[in-house]
Protein backbone atom coordinates (compact mmCIF):
# COMPACT_ATOMS: atom_id res chain seq x y z
CA UNK A 1 0.00 0.00 0.00
CA UNK A 2 1.35 3.41 -1.05
CA UNK A 3 -0.33 6.75 -0.24
CA UNK A 4 0.76 10.35 0.09
CA UNK A 5 -0.49 13.54 1.70
CA UNK A 6 1.15 16.73 0.47
CA UNK A 7 0.73 20.42 1.29
CA UNK A 8 1.07 23.62 -0.69
CA UNK A 9 4.55 24.81 0.22
CA UNK A 10 5.08 28.54 0.57
CA UNK A 11 8.73 28.62 1.68
CA UNK A 12 10.45 26.55 -0.99
CA UNK A 13 14.06 27.57 -1.58
CA UNK A 14 15.96 26.42 -4.67
CA UNK A 15 19.73 25.84 -4.42
CA UNK A 16 22.28 25.33 -7.17
CA UNK A 17 24.34 22.40 -5.82
CA UNK A 18 26.68 22.18 -8.80
CA UNK A 19 25.31 19.19 -10.70
CA UNK A 20 21.59 19.92 -10.26
CA UNK A 21 19.08 22.14 -8.50
CA UNK A 22 17.86 21.09 -5.06
CA UNK A 23 14.66 22.31 -3.43
CA UNK A 24 14.18 22.33 0.35
CA UNK A 25 10.66 21.04 0.97
CA UNK A 26 10.39 20.64 4.76
CA UNK A 27 7.75 20.12 5.97
CA UNK A 28 6.31 19.02 2.65
CA UNK A 29 4.05 16.10 3.38
CA UNK A 30 4.04 12.42 4.12
CA UNK A 31 4.50 9.32 1.98
CA UNK A 32 3.16 6.11 3.53
CA UNK A 33 4.45 2.75 2.29
CA UNK A 34 3.06 -0.33 4.05
CA UNK A 35 2.23 1.67 7.21
CA UNK A 36 5.71 3.31 7.37
CA UNK A 37 5.65 7.10 7.22
CA UNK A 38 8.31 9.04 5.34
CA UNK A 39 8.54 12.85 5.52
CA UNK A 40 9.21 14.78 2.31
CA UNK A 41 12.31 16.95 2.66
CA UNK A 42 13.93 17.53 -0.73
CA UNK A 43 13.48 17.48 -4.50
CA UNK A 44 16.04 17.37 -7.29
CA UNK A 45 16.13 16.49 -11.00
CA UNK A 46 18.14 14.38 -13.41
CA UNK A 47 18.37 14.59 -17.18
CA UNK A 48 17.87 12.24 -18.86
CA UNK A 49 15.83 10.04 -16.52
CA UNK A 50 17.31 7.36 -14.29
CA UNK A 51 14.35 5.03 -14.84
CA UNK A 52 12.85 3.81 -18.09
CA UNK A 53 9.33 2.75 -18.99
CA UNK A 54 9.44 -0.28 -21.28
CA UNK A 55 13.09 0.49 -22.01
CA UNK A 56 12.51 4.14 -22.97
CA UNK A 57 14.07 6.93 -20.88
CA UNK A 58 12.32 10.26 -20.36
CA UNK A 59 13.91 13.68 -20.87
CA UNK A 60 13.79 14.49 -17.14
CA UNK A 61 13.19 12.74 -13.83
CA UNK A 62 12.13 14.56 -10.67
CA UNK A 63 12.94 12.89 -7.34
CA UNK A 64 10.86 13.70 -4.27
CA UNK A 65 13.06 12.46 -1.42
CA UNK A 66 11.53 11.35 1.88
CA UNK A 67 12.98 10.05 5.16
CA UNK A 68 11.43 8.12 8.06
CA UNK A 69 12.20 8.51 11.76
CA UNK A 70 14.88 5.77 11.54
CA UNK A 71 16.68 7.56 8.69
CA UNK A 72 15.47 5.22 5.93
CA UNK A 73 14.89 6.84 2.52
CA UNK A 74 11.93 6.61 0.12
CA UNK A 75 11.92 8.38 -3.25
CA UNK A 76 9.09 9.16 -5.65
CA UNK A 77 10.31 9.30 -9.24
CA UNK A 78 8.31 11.36 -11.75
CA UNK A 79 9.14 11.25 -15.46
CA UNK A 80 8.78 14.15 -17.91
CA UNK A 81 9.21 14.65 -21.66
CA UNK A 82 9.61 18.03 -23.33
CA UNK A 83 6.53 19.78 -24.66
CA UNK A 84 5.64 23.30 -25.80
CA UNK A 85 4.41 25.77 -23.21
CA UNK A 86 4.89 26.05 -19.47
CA UNK A 87 4.20 23.22 -17.03
CA UNK A 88 4.03 22.82 -13.23
CA UNK A 89 7.49 21.23 -12.91
CA UNK A 90 9.23 24.06 -14.79
CA UNK A 91 9.62 26.17 -11.64
CA UNK A 92 11.79 23.43 -10.07
CA UNK A 93 14.22 23.25 -13.00
CA UNK A 94 14.67 26.91 -13.89
CA UNK A 95 18.13 27.86 -12.61
CA UNK A 96 17.99 30.85 -10.24
CA UNK A 97 20.87 33.35 -10.25
CA UNK A 98 21.61 32.33 -6.61
CA UNK A 99 19.83 30.29 -3.96
CA UNK A 100 16.40 31.82 -4.06
CA UNK A 101 12.90 31.23 -2.70
CA UNK A 102 10.11 30.50 -5.15
CA UNK A 103 7.79 33.43 -5.79
CA UNK A 104 4.61 31.34 -5.49
CA UNK A 105 3.55 28.35 -3.36
CA UNK A 106 4.40 24.93 -4.78
CA UNK A 107 1.64 22.31 -4.89
CA UNK A 108 3.44 18.96 -4.70
CA UNK A 109 0.23 16.97 -5.19
CA UNK A 110 -0.25 18.69 -8.56
CA UNK A 111 2.99 17.07 -9.75
CA UNK A 112 1.65 13.56 -9.00
CA UNK A 113 -0.38 12.23 -11.95
CA UNK A 114 -3.75 11.18 -10.57
CA UNK A 115 -4.73 7.64 -11.48
CA UNK A 116 -1.26 6.70 -12.75
CA UNK A 117 0.02 3.25 -11.96
CA UNK A 118 3.29 3.09 -10.02
CA UNK A 119 6.31 0.82 -10.05
CA UNK A 120 7.44 -0.03 -6.51
CA UNK A 121 10.72 -1.68 -5.58
CA UNK A 122 13.62 -1.59 -3.12
CA UNK A 123 16.83 -0.29 -4.66
CA UNK A 124 19.67 2.16 -4.25
CA UNK A 125 19.79 5.93 -3.97
CA UNK A 126 21.19 7.36 -7.22
CA UNK A 127 23.14 10.20 -5.61
CA UNK A 128 26.02 9.92 -3.13
CA UNK A 129 26.30 8.11 -0.81
CA UNK A 130 24.36 5.62 -3.03
CA UNK A 131 22.56 4.18 0.00
CA UNK A 132 20.95 0.76 -0.44
CA UNK A 133 17.53 -0.22 0.90
CA UNK A 134 15.75 2.79 -0.62
CA UNK A 135 12.02 2.39 -1.24
CA UNK A 136 11.25 3.58 -4.78
CA UNK A 137 7.86 4.60 -6.15
CA UNK A 138 8.10 5.50 -9.85
CA UNK A 139 4.98 6.77 -11.61
CA UNK A 140 4.27 5.11 -14.95
CA UNK A 141 2.68 8.17 -16.59
CA UNK A 142 5.17 10.43 -18.35
CA UNK A 143 4.20 14.09 -17.90
CA UNK A 144 5.20 17.27 -19.74
CA UNK A 145 8.01 19.69 -18.99
CA UNK A 146 8.41 22.98 -20.84
CA UNK A 147 10.90 22.72 -23.70
CA UNK A 148 12.54 26.05 -22.80
CA UNK A 149 12.90 25.20 -19.09
CA UNK A 150 14.29 21.76 -19.96
CA UNK A 151 16.79 23.26 -22.42
CA UNK A 152 18.02 25.73 -19.77
CA UNK A 153 18.34 22.98 -17.15
CA UNK A 154 20.00 20.49 -19.52
CA UNK A 155 22.39 23.13 -20.82
CA UNK A 156 23.60 23.91 -17.33
CA UNK A 157 23.42 20.53 -15.55
CA UNK A 158 22.93 17.74 -18.07
CA UNK A 159 23.54 14.99 -18.47
CA UNK A 160 23.49 14.38 -14.71
CA UNK A 161 21.78 11.02 -14.46
CA UNK A 162 23.11 7.87 -12.83
CA UNK A 163 23.38 5.15 -15.50
CA UNK A 164 20.42 2.77 -15.76
CA UNK A 165 21.18 -0.33 -13.70
CA UNK A 166 20.16 -3.96 -14.30
CA UNK A 167 17.41 -5.32 -12.02
CA UNK A 168 19.85 -7.80 -10.41
CA UNK A 169 16.97 -10.00 -9.28
CA UNK A 170 14.98 -7.15 -7.72
CA UNK A 171 11.25 -7.62 -7.57
CA UNK A 172 9.33 -4.72 -9.14
CA UNK A 173 5.59 -4.44 -8.48
CA UNK A 174 3.18 -2.43 -10.63
CA UNK A 175 0.35 -1.06 -8.50
Coordinates of N, CA and C in Angstrom, one line a residue:
X1 N 0.8 -1.2 0.0 CA 0.0 0.0 0.0 C 0.9 1.2 0.0
X2 N 0.6 2.2 -0.9 CA 1.3 3.4 -1.1 C 0.3 4.6 -1.1
X3 N 0.5 5.6 -0.2 CA -0.3 6.7 -0.2 C 0.5 8.0 0.2
X4 N 0.1 9.1 -0.3 CA 0.8 10.4 0.1 C -0.2 11.5 0.4
X5 N 0.2 12.3 1.3 CA -0.5 13.5 1.7 C 0.5 14.7 1.6
X6 N 0.2 15.6 0.7 CA 1.1 16.7 0.5 C 0.5 18.1 0.6
X7 N 1.2 19.1 1.0 CA 0.7 20.4 1.3 C 1.2 21.4 0.2
X8 N 0.5 22.5 0.1 CA 1.1 23.6 -0.7 C 2.2 24.2 0.1
X9 N 3.4 24.3 -0.5 CA 4.5 24.8 0.2 C 4.8 26.3 -0.2
X10 N 4.9 27.1 0.9 CA 5.1 28.5 0.6 C 6.5 29.0 0.8
X11 N 7.4 28.2 1.4 CA 8.7 28.6 1.7 C 9.8 27.7 1.0
X12 N 9.5 27.4 -0.2 CA 10.5 26.6 -1.0 C 11.6 27.4 -1.4
X13 N 12.8 26.9 -1.1 CA 14.1 27.6 -1.6 C 14.8 26.6 -2.5
X14 N 15.2 27.2 -3.7 CA 16.0 26.4 -4.7 C 17.5 26.7 -4.5
X15 N 18.3 25.7 -4.5 CA 19.7 25.8 -4.4 C 20.4 25.2 -5.6
X16 N 21.4 25.9 -6.2 CA 22.3 25.3 -7.2 C 23.4 24.6 -6.4
X17 N 23.4 23.2 -6.6 CA 24.3 22.4 -5.8 C 25.4 21.9 -6.7
X18 N 25.6 22.5 -7.9 CA 26.7 22.2 -8.8 C 26.3 21.3 -9.9
X19 N 25.7 20.1 -9.6 CA 25.3 19.2 -10.7 C 23.8 19.1 -10.9
X20 N 23.0 19.9 -10.1 CA 21.6 19.9 -10.3 C 21.1 21.1 -9.4
X21 N 19.8 21.2 -9.4 CA 19.1 22.1 -8.5 C 18.4 21.3 -7.4
X22 N 18.5 21.8 -6.2 CA 17.9 21.1 -5.1 C 16.9 22.0 -4.4
X23 N 15.7 21.5 -4.1 CA 14.7 22.3 -3.4 C 14.4 21.8 -2.0
X24 N 14.5 22.7 -1.0 CA 14.2 22.3 0.4 C 12.7 22.3 0.5
X25 N 12.1 21.2 0.9 CA 10.7 21.0 1.0 C 10.1 20.7 2.4
X26 N 10.9 21.0 3.4 CA 10.4 20.6 4.8 C 9.5 21.7 5.3
X27 N 8.4 21.4 6.0 CA 7.7 20.1 6.0 C 6.9 20.1 4.7
X28 N 7.0 19.1 3.9 CA 6.3 19.0 2.7 C 5.2 18.0 2.5
X29 N 5.1 17.1 3.5 CA 4.1 16.1 3.4 C 4.6 14.7 3.8
X30 N 3.7 13.8 3.6 CA 4.0 12.4 4.1 C 3.7 11.4 3.0
X31 N 4.7 10.5 2.8 CA 4.5 9.3 2.0 C 4.4 8.1 2.9
X32 N 3.3 7.3 2.7 CA 3.2 6.1 3.5 C 3.3 4.9 2.6
X33 N 4.2 4.0 3.0 CA 4.4 2.7 2.3 C 4.3 1.6 3.3
X34 N 3.3 0.8 3.1 CA 3.1 -0.3 4.1 C 3.1 0.1 5.5
X35 N 2.4 1.1 5.8 CA 2.2 1.7 7.2 C 3.5 2.4 7.8
X36 N 4.5 2.5 7.0 CA 5.7 3.3 7.4 C 5.6 4.7 6.8
X37 N 5.8 5.7 7.6 CA 5.6 7.1 7.2 C 7.0 7.7 6.9
X38 N 7.1 8.4 5.8 CA 8.3 9.0 5.3 C 8.0 10.5 5.1
X39 N 8.8 11.4 5.7 CA 8.5 12.9 5.5 C 9.3 13.4 4.3
X40 N 8.6 14.1 3.5 CA 9.2 14.8 2.3 C 10.2 15.9 2.8
X41 N 11.4 15.9 2.3 CA 12.3 16.9 2.7 C 13.1 17.6 1.5
X42 N 13.1 17.0 0.3 CA 13.9 17.5 -0.7 C 13.5 17.1 -2.1
X43 N 13.7 17.9 -3.1 CA 13.5 17.5 -4.5 C 14.7 17.9 -5.3
X44 N 15.0 17.0 -6.3 CA 16.0 17.4 -7.3 C 15.7 16.7 -8.6
X45 N 16.4 17.0 -9.7 CA 16.1 16.5 -11.0 C 17.4 15.9 -11.7
X46 N 17.1 15.0 -12.6 CA 18.1 14.4 -13.4 C 17.7 14.4 -14.9
X47 N 18.6 14.7 -15.7 CA 18.4 14.6 -17.2 C 19.5 13.9 -17.9
X48 N 19.2 12.9 -18.7 CA 17.9 12.2 -18.9 C 17.5 11.4 -17.6
X49 N 16.4 10.8 -17.7 CA 15.8 10.0 -16.5 C 16.7 8.9 -16.1
X50 N 16.6 8.5 -14.8 CA 17.3 7.4 -14.3 C 16.5 6.1 -14.3
X51 N 15.2 6.2 -14.7 CA 14.4 5.0 -14.8 C 13.8 5.1 -16.3
X52 N 13.5 3.9 -16.8 CA 12.9 3.8 -18.1 C 11.5 3.1 -18.0
X53 N 10.6 3.4 -18.9 CA 9.3 2.8 -19.0 C 9.4 2.0 -20.3
X54 N 9.3 0.6 -20.1 CA 9.4 -0.3 -21.3 C 10.7 0.0 -22.1
X55 N 11.8 0.3 -21.4 CA 13.1 0.5 -22.0 C 13.3 1.9 -22.5
X56 N 12.4 2.8 -22.4 CA 12.5 4.1 -23.0 C 12.7 5.2 -21.9
X57 N 13.9 5.9 -21.9 CA 14.1 6.9 -20.9 C 13.2 8.2 -21.2
X58 N 13.0 9.0 -20.2 CA 12.3 10.3 -20.4 C 13.4 11.4 -20.4
X59 N 13.0 12.6 -20.8 CA 13.9 13.7 -20.9 C 14.4 14.1 -19.5
X60 N 13.5 14.0 -18.5 CA 13.8 14.5 -17.1 C 13.1 13.6 -16.1
X61 N 13.8 13.5 -15.0 CA 13.2 12.7 -13.8 C 13.3 13.6 -12.6
X62 N 12.2 13.8 -11.9 CA 12.1 14.6 -10.7 C 12.1 13.6 -9.5
X63 N 12.9 13.7 -8.5 CA 12.9 12.9 -7.3 C 12.4 13.7 -6.2
X64 N 11.4 13.2 -5.5 CA 10.9 13.7 -4.3 C 11.4 12.8 -3.2
X65 N 12.3 13.3 -2.4 CA 13.1 12.5 -1.4 C 12.4 12.6 0.0
X66 N 12.2 11.4 0.6 CA 11.5 11.3 1.9 C 12.4 10.6 2.8
X67 N 12.2 10.8 4.2 CA 13.0 10.0 5.2 C 12.1 9.7 6.3
X68 N 12.2 8.5 6.9 CA 11.4 8.1 8.1 C 12.2 8.4 9.3
X69 N 11.6 8.2 10.5 CA 12.2 8.5 11.8 C 13.5 7.7 12.1
X70 N 13.7 6.6 11.4 CA 14.9 5.8 11.5 C 16.0 6.1 10.5
X71 N 15.7 7.1 9.7 CA 16.7 7.6 8.7 C 16.6 6.8 7.4
X72 N 15.6 5.9 7.2 CA 15.5 5.2 5.9 C 14.9 6.2 4.9
X73 N 15.3 5.9 3.6 CA 14.9 6.8 2.5 C 13.8 6.2 1.6
X74 N 12.9 7.0 1.2 CA 11.9 6.6 0.1 C 11.9 7.7 -0.9
X75 N 11.9 7.4 -2.2 CA 11.9 8.4 -3.2 C 10.8 8.1 -4.2
X76 N 10.1 9.2 -4.5 CA 9.1 9.2 -5.6 C 9.8 9.7 -6.9
X77 N 9.7 8.9 -8.0 CA 10.3 9.3 -9.2 C 9.2 9.7 -10.2
X78 N 9.3 10.9 -10.8 CA 8.3 11.4 -11.7 C 9.0 11.6 -13.1
X79 N 8.5 11.1 -14.2 CA 9.1 11.3 -15.5 C 8.5 12.3 -16.3
X80 N 9.3 13.0 -17.1 CA 8.8 14.1 -17.9 C 9.5 14.1 -19.3
X81 N 8.7 14.4 -20.3 CA 9.2 14.6 -21.7 C 8.9 16.1 -22.1
X82 N 9.8 16.6 -22.9 CA 9.6 18.0 -23.3 C 8.3 18.2 -24.1
X83 N 7.7 19.4 -24.0 CA 6.5 19.8 -24.7 C 6.5 21.3 -24.7
X84 N 5.8 21.8 -25.7 CA 5.6 23.3 -25.8 C 4.9 23.8 -24.6
X85 N 5.1 25.1 -24.3 CA 4.4 25.8 -23.2 C 5.1 25.7 -21.9
X86 N 4.4 26.1 -20.8 CA 4.9 26.1 -19.5 C 4.1 25.0 -18.7
X87 N 4.8 24.3 -17.8 CA 4.2 23.2 -17.0 C 4.6 23.3 -15.6
X88 N 3.9 22.7 -14.7 CA 4.0 22.8 -13.2 C 5.5 22.6 -12.8
X89 N 6.1 21.6 -13.4 CA 7.5 21.2 -12.9 C 8.5 22.3 -13.3
X90 N 8.2 23.1 -14.3 CA 9.2 24.1 -14.8 C 9.9 24.9 -13.7
X91 N 9.1 25.3 -12.7 CA 9.6 26.2 -11.6 C 10.8 25.5 -10.9
X92 N 10.7 24.2 -10.8 CA 11.8 23.4 -10.1 C 13.1 23.2 -10.9
X93 N 13.0 23.5 -12.2 CA 14.2 23.2 -13.0 C 14.8 24.5 -13.7
X94 N 14.2 25.7 -13.3 CA 14.7 26.9 -13.9 C 15.8 27.4 -13.0
X95 N 17.0 27.5 -13.5 CA 18.1 27.9 -12.6 C 18.0 29.3 -12.1
X96 N 18.0 29.5 -10.8 CA 18.0 30.9 -10.2 C 19.4 31.4 -10.3
X97 N 19.5 32.8 -10.2 CA 20.9 33.3 -10.2 C 21.7 33.0 -9.0
X98 N 21.0 32.8 -7.9 CA 21.6 32.3 -6.6 C 20.6 31.5 -5.9
X99 N 20.9 31.0 -4.7 CA 19.8 30.3 -4.0 C 18.7 31.3 -3.7
X100 N 17.5 30.9 -4.1 CA 16.4 31.8 -4.1 C 15.1 31.1 -3.7
X101 N 14.2 31.8 -3.0 CA 12.9 31.2 -2.7 C 12.0 31.3 -3.9
X102 N 11.1 30.4 -4.1 CA 10.1 30.5 -5.2 C 9.2 31.7 -4.9
X103 N 8.7 32.3 -5.9 CA 7.8 33.4 -5.8 C 6.4 33.0 -5.4
X104 N 6.0 31.8 -5.8 CA 4.6 31.3 -5.5 C 4.7 30.0 -4.8
X105 N 3.6 29.7 -4.0 CA 3.6 28.3 -3.4 C 3.6 27.2 -4.4
X106 N 4.2 26.1 -3.9 CA 4.4 24.9 -4.8 C 3.4 23.9 -4.3
X107 N 2.6 23.4 -5.2 CA 1.6 22.3 -4.9 C 2.2 21.0 -5.3
X108 N 2.8 20.3 -4.4 CA 3.4 19.0 -4.7 C 2.4 18.0 -5.3
X109 N 1.2 18.0 -4.7 CA 0.2 17.0 -5.2 C -0.1 17.2 -6.6
X110 N 0.0 18.4 -7.2 CA -0.2 18.7 -8.6 C 0.8 18.1 -9.5
X111 N 1.9 17.7 -8.9 CA 3.0 17.1 -9.7 C 2.8 15.6 -9.9
X112 N 1.9 15.0 -9.0 CA 1.7 13.6 -9.0 C 0.5 13.2 -9.9
X113 N 0.7 12.5 -11.0 CA -0.4 12.2 -12.0 C -1.5 11.3 -11.3
X114 N -2.6 11.9 -11.2 CA -3.8 11.2 -10.6 C -4.1 10.0 -11.4
X115 N -4.3 8.8 -10.8 CA -4.7 7.6 -11.5 C -3.6 6.9 -12.2
X116 N -2.4 7.4 -12.1 CA -1.3 6.7 -12.8 C -0.9 5.5 -11.9
X117 N -0.5 4.4 -12.6 CA 0.0 3.2 -12.0 C 1.5 3.6 -11.5
X118 N 2.0 2.8 -10.6 CA 3.3 3.1 -10.0 C 4.1 1.8 -9.9
X119 N 5.4 1.9 -10.2 CA 6.3 0.8 -10.1 C 6.9 1.0 -8.7
X120 N 6.9 -0.1 -7.9 CA 7.4 0.0 -6.5 C 8.5 -1.1 -6.4
X121 N 9.6 -0.7 -5.8 CA 10.7 -1.7 -5.6 C 11.7 -1.1 -4.5
X122 N 12.5 -2.0 -4.0 CA 13.6 -1.6 -3.1 C 14.9 -1.6 -3.9
X123 N 15.6 -0.4 -3.9 CA 16.8 -0.3 -4.7 C 17.9 0.6 -4.0
X124 N 18.6 1.4 -4.7 CA 19.7 2.2 -4.3 C 19.4 3.6 -4.6
X125 N 19.8 4.5 -3.7 CA 19.8 5.9 -4.0 C 20.8 6.2 -5.1
X126 N 20.4 7.1 -6.0 CA 21.2 7.4 -7.2 C 22.2 8.5 -7.1
X127 N 22.2 9.1 -5.9 CA 23.1 10.2 -5.6 C 24.0 9.8 -4.4
X128 N 25.2 10.3 -4.3 CA 26.0 9.9 -3.1 C 25.3 10.2 -1.8
X129 N 25.4 9.2 -0.9 CA 26.3 8.1 -0.8 C 25.8 6.8 -1.4
X130 N 24.9 6.8 -2.4 CA 24.4 5.6 -3.0 C 23.9 4.6 -2.0
X131 N 23.1 5.0 -1.1 CA 22.6 4.2 0.0 C 21.7 3.1 -0.6
X132 N 21.8 1.9 0.0 CA 20.9 0.8 -0.4 C 19.7 0.7 0.5
X133 N 18.7 -0.1 0.1 CA 17.5 -0.2 0.9 C 16.5 0.9 0.7
X134 N 16.7 1.7 -0.4 CA 15.8 2.8 -0.6 C 14.4 2.3 -1.2
X135 N 13.3 2.7 -0.7 CA 12.0 2.4 -1.2 C 11.7 3.3 -2.4
X136 N 11.5 2.8 -3.6 CA 11.3 3.6 -4.8 C 9.8 3.4 -5.2
X137 N 9.2 4.6 -5.6 CA 7.9 4.6 -6.2 C 8.0 5.4 -7.4
X138 N 7.9 4.8 -8.6 CA 8.1 5.5 -9.9 C 6.8 5.5 -10.6
X139 N 6.3 6.7 -10.9 CA 5.0 6.8 -11.6 C 5.2 6.4 -13.1
X140 N 4.2 5.6 -13.6 CA 4.3 5.1 -15.0 C 4.0 6.2 -16.0
X141 N 3.1 7.1 -15.6 CA 2.7 8.2 -16.6 C 3.8 9.2 -16.8
X142 N 4.2 9.4 -18.0 CA 5.2 10.4 -18.4 C 4.4 11.8 -18.6
X143 N 4.8 12.8 -17.8 CA 4.2 14.1 -17.9 C 5.0 15.0 -18.8
X144 N 4.5 16.3 -18.9 CA 5.2 17.3 -19.7 C 6.0 18.3 -18.9
X145 N 7.2 18.6 -19.5 CA 8.0 19.7 -19.0 C 8.2 20.7 -20.1
X146 N 8.2 22.0 -19.8 CA 8.4 23.0 -20.8 C 9.7 22.8 -21.6
X147 N 9.7 22.9 -22.9 CA 10.9 22.7 -23.7 C 12.0 23.8 -23.3
X148 N 11.6 25.0 -23.1 CA 12.5 26.1 -22.8 C 13.2 25.8 -21.4
X149 N 12.4 25.5 -20.4 CA 12.9 25.2 -19.1 C 13.8 24.0 -19.1
X150 N 13.4 23.0 -19.9 CA 14.3 21.8 -20.0 C 15.6 22.1 -20.7
X151 N 15.6 22.9 -21.7 CA 16.8 23.3 -22.4 C 17.7 24.0 -21.5
X152 N 17.2 25.0 -20.7 CA 18.0 25.7 -19.8 C 18.6 24.8 -18.7
X153 N 17.8 23.9 -18.2 CA 18.3 23.0 -17.1 C 19.4 22.0 -17.7
X154 N 19.1 21.4 -18.9 CA 20.0 20.5 -19.5 C 21.3 21.2 -19.9
X155 N 21.2 22.4 -20.4 CA 22.4 23.1 -20.8 C 23.3 23.4 -19.7
X156 N 22.8 23.6 -18.5 CA 23.6 23.9 -17.3 C 24.0 22.7 -16.5
X157 N 23.2 21.7 -16.4 CA 23.4 20.5 -15.5 C 23.5 19.2 -16.2
X158 N 23.0 19.1 -17.5 CA 22.9 17.7 -18.1 C 24.1 17.3 -18.9
X159 N 24.3 16.1 -19.1 CA 23.5 15.0 -18.5 C 24.1 14.8 -17.0
X160 N 23.1 14.6 -16.1 CA 23.5 14.4 -14.7 C 22.8 13.2 -14.1
X161 N 22.5 12.2 -15.0 CA 21.8 11.0 -14.5 C 22.8 9.9 -14.1
X162 N 22.4 9.1 -13.2 CA 23.1 7.9 -12.8 C 22.7 6.9 -13.9
X163 N 23.7 6.1 -14.4 CA 23.4 5.1 -15.5 C 22.3 4.2 -15.1
X164 N 21.5 3.8 -16.0 CA 20.4 2.8 -15.8 C 21.1 1.5 -15.3
X165 N 20.6 0.9 -14.3 CA 21.2 -0.3 -13.7 C 20.3 -1.6 -14.0
X166 N 20.9 -2.7 -14.1 CA 20.2 -4.0 -14.3 C 19.3 -4.2 -13.0
X167 N 18.3 -5.0 -13.2 CA 17.4 -5.3 -12.0 C 18.1 -6.2 -11.0
X168 N 19.1 -7.0 -11.4 CA 19.8 -7.8 -10.4 C 18.9 -8.6 -9.5
X169 N 17.9 -9.2 -10.1 CA 17.0 -10.0 -9.3 C 16.0 -9.3 -8.4
X170 N 15.9 -7.9 -8.5 CA 15.0 -7.1 -7.7 C 13.6 -7.5 -8.2
X171 N 12.7 -7.5 -7.3 CA 11.2 -7.6 -7.6 C 10.6 -6.2 -7.7
X172 N 10.0 -6.0 -8.9 CA 9.3 -4.7 -9.1 C 7.8 -5.0 -9.3
X173 N 7.0 -4.3 -8.4 CA 5.6 -4.4 -8.5 C 5.0 -3.3 -9.2
X174 N 3.9 -3.5 -10.0 CA 3.2 -2.4 -10.6 C 1.8 -2.4 -9.9
X175 N 1.6 -1.2 -9.2 CA 0.4 -1.1 -8.5 C -0.5 0.1 -9.0

